XYZ file of N, CA and C in Angstrom:
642
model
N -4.417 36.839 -2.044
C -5.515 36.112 -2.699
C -5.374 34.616 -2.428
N -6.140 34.351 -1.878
C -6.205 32.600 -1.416
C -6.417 31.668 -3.098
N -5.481 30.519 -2.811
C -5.147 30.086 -3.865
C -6.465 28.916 -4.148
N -6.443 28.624 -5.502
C -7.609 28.286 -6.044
C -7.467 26.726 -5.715
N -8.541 26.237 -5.279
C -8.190 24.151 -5.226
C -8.865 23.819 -6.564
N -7.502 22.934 -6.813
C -7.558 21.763 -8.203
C -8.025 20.926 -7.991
N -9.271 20.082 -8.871
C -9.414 18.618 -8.580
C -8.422 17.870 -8.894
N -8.041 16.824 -8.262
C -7.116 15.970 -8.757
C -7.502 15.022 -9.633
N -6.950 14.966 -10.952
C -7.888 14.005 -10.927
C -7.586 12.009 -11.023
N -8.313 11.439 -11.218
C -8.178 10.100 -10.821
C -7.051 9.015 -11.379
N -6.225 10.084 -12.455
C -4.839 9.211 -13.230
C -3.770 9.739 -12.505
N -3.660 11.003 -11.851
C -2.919 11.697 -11.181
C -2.384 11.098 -9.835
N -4.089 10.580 -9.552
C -4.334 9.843 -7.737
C -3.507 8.595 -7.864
N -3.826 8.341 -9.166
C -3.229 6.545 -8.896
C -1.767 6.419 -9.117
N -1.208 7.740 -9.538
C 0.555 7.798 -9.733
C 1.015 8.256 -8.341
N 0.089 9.183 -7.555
C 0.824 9.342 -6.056
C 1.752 8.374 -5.368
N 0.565 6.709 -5.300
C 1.037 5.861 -4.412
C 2.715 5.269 -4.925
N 2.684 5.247 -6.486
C 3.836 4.402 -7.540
C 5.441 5.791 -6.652
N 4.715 7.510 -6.914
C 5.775 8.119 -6.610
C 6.052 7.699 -5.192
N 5.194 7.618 -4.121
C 5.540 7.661 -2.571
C 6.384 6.200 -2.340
N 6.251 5.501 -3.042
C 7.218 4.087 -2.675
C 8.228 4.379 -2.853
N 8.565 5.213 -4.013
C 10.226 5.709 -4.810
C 10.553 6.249 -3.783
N 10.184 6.983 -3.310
C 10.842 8.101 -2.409
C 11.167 7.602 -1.373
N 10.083 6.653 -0.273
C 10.241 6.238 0.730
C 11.849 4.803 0.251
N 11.705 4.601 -0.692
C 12.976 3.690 -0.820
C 14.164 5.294 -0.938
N 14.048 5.787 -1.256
C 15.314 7.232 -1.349
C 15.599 7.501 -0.276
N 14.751 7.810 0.434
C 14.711 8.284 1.859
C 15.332 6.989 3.012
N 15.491 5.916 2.309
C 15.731 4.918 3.107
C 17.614 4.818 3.386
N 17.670 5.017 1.560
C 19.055 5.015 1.104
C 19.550 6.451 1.582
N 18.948 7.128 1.884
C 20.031 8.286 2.914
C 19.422 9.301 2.042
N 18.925 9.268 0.509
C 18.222 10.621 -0.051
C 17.635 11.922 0.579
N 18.276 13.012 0.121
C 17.550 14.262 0.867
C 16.980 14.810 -0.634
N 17.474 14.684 -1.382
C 16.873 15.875 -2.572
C 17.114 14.665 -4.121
N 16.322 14.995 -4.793
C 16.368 14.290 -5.823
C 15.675 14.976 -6.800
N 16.260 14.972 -8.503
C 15.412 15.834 -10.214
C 14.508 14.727 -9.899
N 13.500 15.424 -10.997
C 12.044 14.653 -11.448
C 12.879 13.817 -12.134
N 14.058 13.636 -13.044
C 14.346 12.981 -13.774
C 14.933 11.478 -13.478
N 15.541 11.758 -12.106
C 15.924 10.415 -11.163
C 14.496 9.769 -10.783
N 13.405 10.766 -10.750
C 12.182 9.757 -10.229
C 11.273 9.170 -11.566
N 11.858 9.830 -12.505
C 11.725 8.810 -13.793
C 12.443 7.494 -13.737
N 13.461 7.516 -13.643
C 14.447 5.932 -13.931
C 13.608 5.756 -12.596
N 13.388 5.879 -11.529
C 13.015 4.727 -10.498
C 11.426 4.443 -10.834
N 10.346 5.492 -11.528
C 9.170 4.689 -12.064
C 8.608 4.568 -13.291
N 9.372 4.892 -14.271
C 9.345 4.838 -15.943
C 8.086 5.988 -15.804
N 7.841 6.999 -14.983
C 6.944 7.697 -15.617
C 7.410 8.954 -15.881
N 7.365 9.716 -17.387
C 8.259 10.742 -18.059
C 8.199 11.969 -16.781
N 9.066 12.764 -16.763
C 9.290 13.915 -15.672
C 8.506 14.804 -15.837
N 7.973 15.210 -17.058
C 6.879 16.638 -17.694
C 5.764 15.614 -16.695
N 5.470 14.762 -16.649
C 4.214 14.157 -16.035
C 4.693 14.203 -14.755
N 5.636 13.859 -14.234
C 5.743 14.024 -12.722
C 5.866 15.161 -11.836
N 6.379 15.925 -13.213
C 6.217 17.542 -12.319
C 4.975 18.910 -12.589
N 4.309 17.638 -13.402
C 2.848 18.159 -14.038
C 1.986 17.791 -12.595
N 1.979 16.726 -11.789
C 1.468 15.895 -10.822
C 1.674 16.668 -10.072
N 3.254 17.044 -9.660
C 3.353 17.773 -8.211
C 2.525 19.073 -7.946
N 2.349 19.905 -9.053
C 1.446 20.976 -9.086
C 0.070 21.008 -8.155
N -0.169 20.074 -8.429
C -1.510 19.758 -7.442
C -1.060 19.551 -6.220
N -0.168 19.505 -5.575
C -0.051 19.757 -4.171
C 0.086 20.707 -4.125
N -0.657 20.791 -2.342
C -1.587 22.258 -2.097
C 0.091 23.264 -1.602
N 1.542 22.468 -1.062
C 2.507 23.182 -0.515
C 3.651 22.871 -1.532
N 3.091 23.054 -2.910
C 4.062 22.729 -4.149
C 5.588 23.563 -4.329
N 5.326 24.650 -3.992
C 5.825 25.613 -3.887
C 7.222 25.499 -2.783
N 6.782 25.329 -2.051
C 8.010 24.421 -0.825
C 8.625 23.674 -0.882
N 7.982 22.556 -1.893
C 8.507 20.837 -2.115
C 9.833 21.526 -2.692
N 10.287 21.952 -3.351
C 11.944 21.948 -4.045
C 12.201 23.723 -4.780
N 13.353 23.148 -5.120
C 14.313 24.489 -4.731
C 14.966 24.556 -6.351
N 14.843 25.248 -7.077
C 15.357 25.510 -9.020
C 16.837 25.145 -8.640
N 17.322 24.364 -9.306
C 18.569 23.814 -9.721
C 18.751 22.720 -8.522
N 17.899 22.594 -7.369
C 18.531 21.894 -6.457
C 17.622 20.713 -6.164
N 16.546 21.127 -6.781
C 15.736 19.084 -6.759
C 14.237 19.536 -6.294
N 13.404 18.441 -5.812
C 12.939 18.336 -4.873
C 13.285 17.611 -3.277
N 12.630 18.172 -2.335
C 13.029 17.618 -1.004
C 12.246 16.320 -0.493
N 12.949 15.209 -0.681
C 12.578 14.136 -0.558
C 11.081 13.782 0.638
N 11.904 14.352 2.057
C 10.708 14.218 2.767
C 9.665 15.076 2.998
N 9.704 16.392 2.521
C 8.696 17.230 2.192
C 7.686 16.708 1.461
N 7.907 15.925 0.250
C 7.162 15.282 -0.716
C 6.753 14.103 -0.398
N 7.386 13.414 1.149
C 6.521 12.169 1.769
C 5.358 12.377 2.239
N 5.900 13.574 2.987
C 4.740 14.433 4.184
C 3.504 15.054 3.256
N 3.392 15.627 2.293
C 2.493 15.346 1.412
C 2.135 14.541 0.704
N 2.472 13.559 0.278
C 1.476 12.648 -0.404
C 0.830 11.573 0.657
N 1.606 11.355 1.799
C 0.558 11.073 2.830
C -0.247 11.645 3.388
N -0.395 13.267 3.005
C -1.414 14.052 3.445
C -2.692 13.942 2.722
N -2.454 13.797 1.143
C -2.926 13.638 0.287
C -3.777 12.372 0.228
N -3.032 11.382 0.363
C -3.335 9.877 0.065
C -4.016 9.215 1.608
N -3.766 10.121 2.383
C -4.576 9.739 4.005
C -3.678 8.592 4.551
N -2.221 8.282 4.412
C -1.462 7.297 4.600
C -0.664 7.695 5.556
N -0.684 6.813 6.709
C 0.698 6.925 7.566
C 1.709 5.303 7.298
N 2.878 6.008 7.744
C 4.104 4.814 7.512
C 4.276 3.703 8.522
N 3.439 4.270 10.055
C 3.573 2.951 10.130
C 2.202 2.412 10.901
N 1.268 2.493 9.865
C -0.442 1.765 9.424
C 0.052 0.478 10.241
N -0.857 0.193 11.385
C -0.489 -1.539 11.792
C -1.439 -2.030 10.929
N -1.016 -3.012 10.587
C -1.285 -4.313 9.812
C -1.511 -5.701 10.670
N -2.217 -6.575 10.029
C -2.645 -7.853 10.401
C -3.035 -8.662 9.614
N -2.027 -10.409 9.425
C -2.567 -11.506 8.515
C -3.014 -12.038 9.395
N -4.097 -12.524 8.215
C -4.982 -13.988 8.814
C -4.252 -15.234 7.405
N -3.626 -15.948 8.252
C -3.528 -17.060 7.504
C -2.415 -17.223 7.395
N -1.006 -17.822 7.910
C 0.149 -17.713 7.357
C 1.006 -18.951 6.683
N 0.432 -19.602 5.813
C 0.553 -20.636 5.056
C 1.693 -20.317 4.215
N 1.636 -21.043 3.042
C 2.752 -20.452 2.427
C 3.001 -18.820 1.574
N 1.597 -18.628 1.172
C 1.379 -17.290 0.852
C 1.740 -16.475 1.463
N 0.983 -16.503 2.993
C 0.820 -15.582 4.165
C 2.301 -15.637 4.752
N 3.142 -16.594 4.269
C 4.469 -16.659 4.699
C 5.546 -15.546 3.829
N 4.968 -15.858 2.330
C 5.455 -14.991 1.216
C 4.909 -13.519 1.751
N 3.914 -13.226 2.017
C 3.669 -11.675 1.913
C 4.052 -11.081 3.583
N 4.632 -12.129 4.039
C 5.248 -11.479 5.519
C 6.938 -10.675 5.206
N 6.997 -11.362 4.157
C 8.222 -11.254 3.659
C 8.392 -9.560 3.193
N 7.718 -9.145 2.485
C 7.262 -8.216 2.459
C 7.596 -6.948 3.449
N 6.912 -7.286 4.839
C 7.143 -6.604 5.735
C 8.300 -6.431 6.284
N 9.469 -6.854 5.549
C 11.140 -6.265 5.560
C 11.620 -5.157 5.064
N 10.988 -4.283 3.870
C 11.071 -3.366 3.318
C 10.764 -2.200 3.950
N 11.605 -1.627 3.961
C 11.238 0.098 5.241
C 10.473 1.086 4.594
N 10.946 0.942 3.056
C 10.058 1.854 2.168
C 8.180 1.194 1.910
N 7.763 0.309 2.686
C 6.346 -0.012 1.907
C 5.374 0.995 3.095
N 3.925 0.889 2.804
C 3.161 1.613 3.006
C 2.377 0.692 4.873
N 3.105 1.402 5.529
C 2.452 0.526 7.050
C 3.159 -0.435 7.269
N 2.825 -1.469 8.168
C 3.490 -2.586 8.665
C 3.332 -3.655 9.359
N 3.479 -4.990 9.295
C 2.865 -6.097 9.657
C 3.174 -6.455 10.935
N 1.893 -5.847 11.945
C 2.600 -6.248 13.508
C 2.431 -7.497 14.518
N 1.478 -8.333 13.254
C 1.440 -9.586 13.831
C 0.427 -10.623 13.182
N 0.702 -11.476 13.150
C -0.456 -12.634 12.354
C -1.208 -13.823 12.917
N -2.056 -14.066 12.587
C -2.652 -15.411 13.214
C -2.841 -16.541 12.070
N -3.348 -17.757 12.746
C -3.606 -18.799 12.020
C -4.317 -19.550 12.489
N -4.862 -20.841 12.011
C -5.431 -21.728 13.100
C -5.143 -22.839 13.165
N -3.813 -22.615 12.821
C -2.247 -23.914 13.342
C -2.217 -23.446 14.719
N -2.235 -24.122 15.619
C -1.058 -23.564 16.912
C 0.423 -23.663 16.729
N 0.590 -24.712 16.129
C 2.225 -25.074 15.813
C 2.615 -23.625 15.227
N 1.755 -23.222 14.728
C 3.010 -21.760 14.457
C 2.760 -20.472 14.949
N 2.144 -20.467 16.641
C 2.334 -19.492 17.257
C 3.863 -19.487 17.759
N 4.260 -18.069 18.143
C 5.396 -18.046 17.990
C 5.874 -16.498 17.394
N 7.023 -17.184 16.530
C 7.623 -15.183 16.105
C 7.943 -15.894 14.492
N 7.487 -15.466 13.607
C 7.765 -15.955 11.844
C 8.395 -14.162 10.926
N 9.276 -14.311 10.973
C 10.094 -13.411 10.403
C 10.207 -11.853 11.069
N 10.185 -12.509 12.696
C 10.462 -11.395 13.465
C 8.943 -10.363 13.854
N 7.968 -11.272 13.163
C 6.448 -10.949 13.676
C 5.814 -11.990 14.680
N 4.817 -11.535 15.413
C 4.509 -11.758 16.303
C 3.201 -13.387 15.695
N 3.226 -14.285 15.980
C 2.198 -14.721 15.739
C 0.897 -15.551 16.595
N -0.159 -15.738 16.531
C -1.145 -15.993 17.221
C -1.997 -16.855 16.771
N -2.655 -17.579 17.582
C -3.606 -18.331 17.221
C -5.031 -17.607 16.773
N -5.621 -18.284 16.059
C -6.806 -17.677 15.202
C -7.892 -17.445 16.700
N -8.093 -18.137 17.453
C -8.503 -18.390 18.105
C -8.601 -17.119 19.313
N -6.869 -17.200 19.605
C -6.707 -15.066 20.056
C -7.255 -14.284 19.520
N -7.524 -13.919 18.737
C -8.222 -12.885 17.756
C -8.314 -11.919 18.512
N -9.546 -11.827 19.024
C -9.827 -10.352 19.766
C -8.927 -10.539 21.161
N -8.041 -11.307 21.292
C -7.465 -10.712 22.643
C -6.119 -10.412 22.379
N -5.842 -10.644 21.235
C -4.453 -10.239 20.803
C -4.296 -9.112 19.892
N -5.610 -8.807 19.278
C -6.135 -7.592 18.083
C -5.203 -6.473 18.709
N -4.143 -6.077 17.951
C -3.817 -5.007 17.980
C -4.688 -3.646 17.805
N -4.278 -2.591 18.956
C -4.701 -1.333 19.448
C -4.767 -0.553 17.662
N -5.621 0.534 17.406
C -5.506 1.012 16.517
C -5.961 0.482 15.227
N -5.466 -0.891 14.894
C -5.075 -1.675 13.783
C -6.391 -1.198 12.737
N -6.694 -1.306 11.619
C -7.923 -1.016 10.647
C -7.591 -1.509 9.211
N -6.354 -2.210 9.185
C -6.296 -2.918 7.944
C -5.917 -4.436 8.377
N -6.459 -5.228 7.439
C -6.134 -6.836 7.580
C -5.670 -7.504 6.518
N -4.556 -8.322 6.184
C -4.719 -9.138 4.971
C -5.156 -10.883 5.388
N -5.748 -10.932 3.852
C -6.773 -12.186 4.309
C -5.822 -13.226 3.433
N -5.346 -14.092 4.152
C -4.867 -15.204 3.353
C -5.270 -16.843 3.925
N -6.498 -16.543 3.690
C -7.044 -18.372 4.360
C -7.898 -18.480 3.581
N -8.302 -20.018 3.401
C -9.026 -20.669 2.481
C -10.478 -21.313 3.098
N -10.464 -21.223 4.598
C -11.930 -21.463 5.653
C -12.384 -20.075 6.339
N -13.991 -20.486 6.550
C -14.375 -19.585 7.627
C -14.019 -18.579 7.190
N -14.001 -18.063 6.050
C -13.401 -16.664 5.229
C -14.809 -15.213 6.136
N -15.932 -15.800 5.786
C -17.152 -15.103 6.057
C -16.736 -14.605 7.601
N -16.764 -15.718 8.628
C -16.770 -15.702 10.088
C -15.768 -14.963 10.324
N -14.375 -14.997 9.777
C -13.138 -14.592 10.470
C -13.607 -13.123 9.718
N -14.175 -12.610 8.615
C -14.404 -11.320 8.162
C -15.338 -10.447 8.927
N -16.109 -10.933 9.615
C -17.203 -10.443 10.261
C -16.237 -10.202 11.783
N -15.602 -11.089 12.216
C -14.775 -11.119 13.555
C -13.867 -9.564 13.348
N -13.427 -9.680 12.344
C -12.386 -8.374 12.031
C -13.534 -6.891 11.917
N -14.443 -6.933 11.471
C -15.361 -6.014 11.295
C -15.700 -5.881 12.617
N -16.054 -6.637 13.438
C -16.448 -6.076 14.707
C -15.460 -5.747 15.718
N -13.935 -6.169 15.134
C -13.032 -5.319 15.986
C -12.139 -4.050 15.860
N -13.177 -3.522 14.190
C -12.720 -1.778 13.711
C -12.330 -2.094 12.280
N -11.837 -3.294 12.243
C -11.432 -3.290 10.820
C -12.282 -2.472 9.810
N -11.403 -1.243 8.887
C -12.340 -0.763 7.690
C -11.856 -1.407 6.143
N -10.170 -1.767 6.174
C -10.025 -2.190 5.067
C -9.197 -3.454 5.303
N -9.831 -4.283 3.740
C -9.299 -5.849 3.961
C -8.443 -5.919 2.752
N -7.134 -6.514 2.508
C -6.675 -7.096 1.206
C -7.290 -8.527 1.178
N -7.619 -8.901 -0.076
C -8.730 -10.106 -0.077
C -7.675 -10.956 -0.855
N -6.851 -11.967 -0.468
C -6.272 -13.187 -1.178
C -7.182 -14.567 -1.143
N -8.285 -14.447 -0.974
C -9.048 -16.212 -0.543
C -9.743 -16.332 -1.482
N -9.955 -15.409 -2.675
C -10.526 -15.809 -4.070
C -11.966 -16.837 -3.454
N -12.785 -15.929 -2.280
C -14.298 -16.398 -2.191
C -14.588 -14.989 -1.796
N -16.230 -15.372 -2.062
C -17.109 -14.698 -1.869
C -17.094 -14.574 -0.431
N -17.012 -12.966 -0.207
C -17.676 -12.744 1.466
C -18.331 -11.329 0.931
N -19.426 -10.938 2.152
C -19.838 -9.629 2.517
C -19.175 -8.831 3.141
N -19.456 -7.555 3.383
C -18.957 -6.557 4.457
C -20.128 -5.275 4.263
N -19.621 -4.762 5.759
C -20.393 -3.871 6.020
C -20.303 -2.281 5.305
N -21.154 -1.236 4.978
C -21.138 -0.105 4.594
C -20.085 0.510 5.620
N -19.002 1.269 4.829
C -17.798 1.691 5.433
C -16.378 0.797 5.254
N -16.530 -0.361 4.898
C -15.408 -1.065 5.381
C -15.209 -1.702 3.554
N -13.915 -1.268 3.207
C -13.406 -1.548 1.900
C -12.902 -2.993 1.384
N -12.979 -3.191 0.288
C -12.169 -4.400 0.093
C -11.235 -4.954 -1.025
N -10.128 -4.784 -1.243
C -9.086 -5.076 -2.025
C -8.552 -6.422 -2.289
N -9.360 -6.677 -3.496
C -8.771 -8.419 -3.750
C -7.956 -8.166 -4.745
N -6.725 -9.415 -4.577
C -6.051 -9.316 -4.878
C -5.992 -11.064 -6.197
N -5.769 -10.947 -7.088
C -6.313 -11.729 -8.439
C -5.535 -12.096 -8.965
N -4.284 -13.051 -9.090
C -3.144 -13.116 -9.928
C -3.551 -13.515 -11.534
N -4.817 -14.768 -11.231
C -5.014 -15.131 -12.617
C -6.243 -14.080 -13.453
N -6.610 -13.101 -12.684
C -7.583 -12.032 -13.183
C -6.212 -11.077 -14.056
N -5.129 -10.907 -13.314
C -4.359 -9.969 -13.124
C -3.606 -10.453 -14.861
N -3.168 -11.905 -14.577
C -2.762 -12.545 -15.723
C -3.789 -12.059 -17.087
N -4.975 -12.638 -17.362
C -5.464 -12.681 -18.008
C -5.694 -11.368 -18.739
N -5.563 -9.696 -17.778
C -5.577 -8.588 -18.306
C -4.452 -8.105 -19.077
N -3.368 -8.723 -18.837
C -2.017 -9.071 -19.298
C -1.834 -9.437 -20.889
N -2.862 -10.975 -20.612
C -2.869 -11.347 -22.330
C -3.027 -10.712 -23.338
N -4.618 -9.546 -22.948
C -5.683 -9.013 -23.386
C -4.480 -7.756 -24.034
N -3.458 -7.287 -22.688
C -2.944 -5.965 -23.321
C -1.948 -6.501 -24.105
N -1.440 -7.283 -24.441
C -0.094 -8.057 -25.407
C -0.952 -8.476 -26.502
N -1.928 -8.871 -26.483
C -2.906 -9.476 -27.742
C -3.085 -8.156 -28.687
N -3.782 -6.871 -27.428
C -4.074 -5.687 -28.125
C -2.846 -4.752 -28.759
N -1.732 -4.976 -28.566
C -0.333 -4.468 -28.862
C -0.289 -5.043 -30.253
N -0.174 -6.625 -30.121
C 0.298 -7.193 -31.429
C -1.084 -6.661 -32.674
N -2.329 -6.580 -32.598
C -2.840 -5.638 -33.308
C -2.530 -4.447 -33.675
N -2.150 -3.518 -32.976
C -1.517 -2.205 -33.706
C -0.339 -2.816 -34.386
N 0.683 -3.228 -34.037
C 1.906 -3.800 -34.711
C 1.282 -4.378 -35.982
């Protein structure tokens, strides 16, 4: 009897990505098998919920073994099946200022999701290699656009519109948005801004709403 499909649903989806970082850091540190209960201490989320989650994968049944864990990379290979993620997603900054310097930093970690294979700016002074990435003038753009590539992070404060439209016409579908302006994009192509003082302010709201129940 062919087995029945679960919706997943959308609180479930958003704990995938929190579990696949844990793991990909396990898997880094030499991990083959690990309890739901170790993947509690690495994401404070209780184990009845994490092994409530795994259920919904469609090869649940495979992922681990009674008394002996789950199998670390079995459970990579699905939630990137799941989540439509490969490990090594090329990546591309625009802007490498001091931000764009901070989130290159980033791209040292073996466990994150893809990888930063090169950046531009529209300094020339810092074409060149900045933390072992490749970098380019803004100006290269399409002749240096990495093969494949479909994600960009945006860290510039000009020409936000122009350089967004430039990336759209060379495949780009998804952008991380750090330039806190307004741009468009086309049907198909996503956009992830990223908000520290939005981020802050939801912060207050949940510490304000705490000290009320208290």
């Amino acid at each position: 009897m062919e087995k029945r499909k679960t919706k997943i649903s959308k609180a479930t989806m958003a704990r995938y990505p929190i579990y696949l970082k844990a793991l990909r850091k396990m898997q880094h540190q030499g991990k083959e098998m690990f309890l739901s209960s170790e993947l509690y201490e690495a994401t404070g989320i209780q184990d009845t919920t994490i092994r409530r989650d795994f259920t919904y994968l469609a090869d649940n049944e495979a992922l681990g073994r009674r008394g002996k864990g789950y199998d670390v990379k079995k459970l990579i290979d699905s939630f990137n099946r799941v989540l439509g993620l490969e490990l090594d997603e090329p990546i591309i900054i625009i802007g490498v200022g001091n931000l764009g310097q901070a989130i290159l930093k980033y791209n040292r970690w073996h466990y994150t999701v893809g990888r930063i294979v090169c950046g531009f700016d529209k300094d020339k002074n810092k074409e060149g290699e900045l933390f072992g990435v490749k970098m380019y003038s803004i100006e290269d753009l399409e002749t240096k656009f990495p093969e494949n590539c479909k994600i960009a992070i945006l860290a510039i404060s000009s020409d936000v519109q122009e350089t967004v439209d430039r990336l759209m016409d060379l495949g780009v579908k998804g952008i991380v948005d750090f330039t806190h302006e307004h741009f468009s994009v086309r049907p198909g192509v996503e956009v992830q801004t990223v908000d520290v003082v939005a981020a802050i302010q939801e912060l207050v709201i949940k510490m304000n709403s705490n000290d009320e129940i208290e």
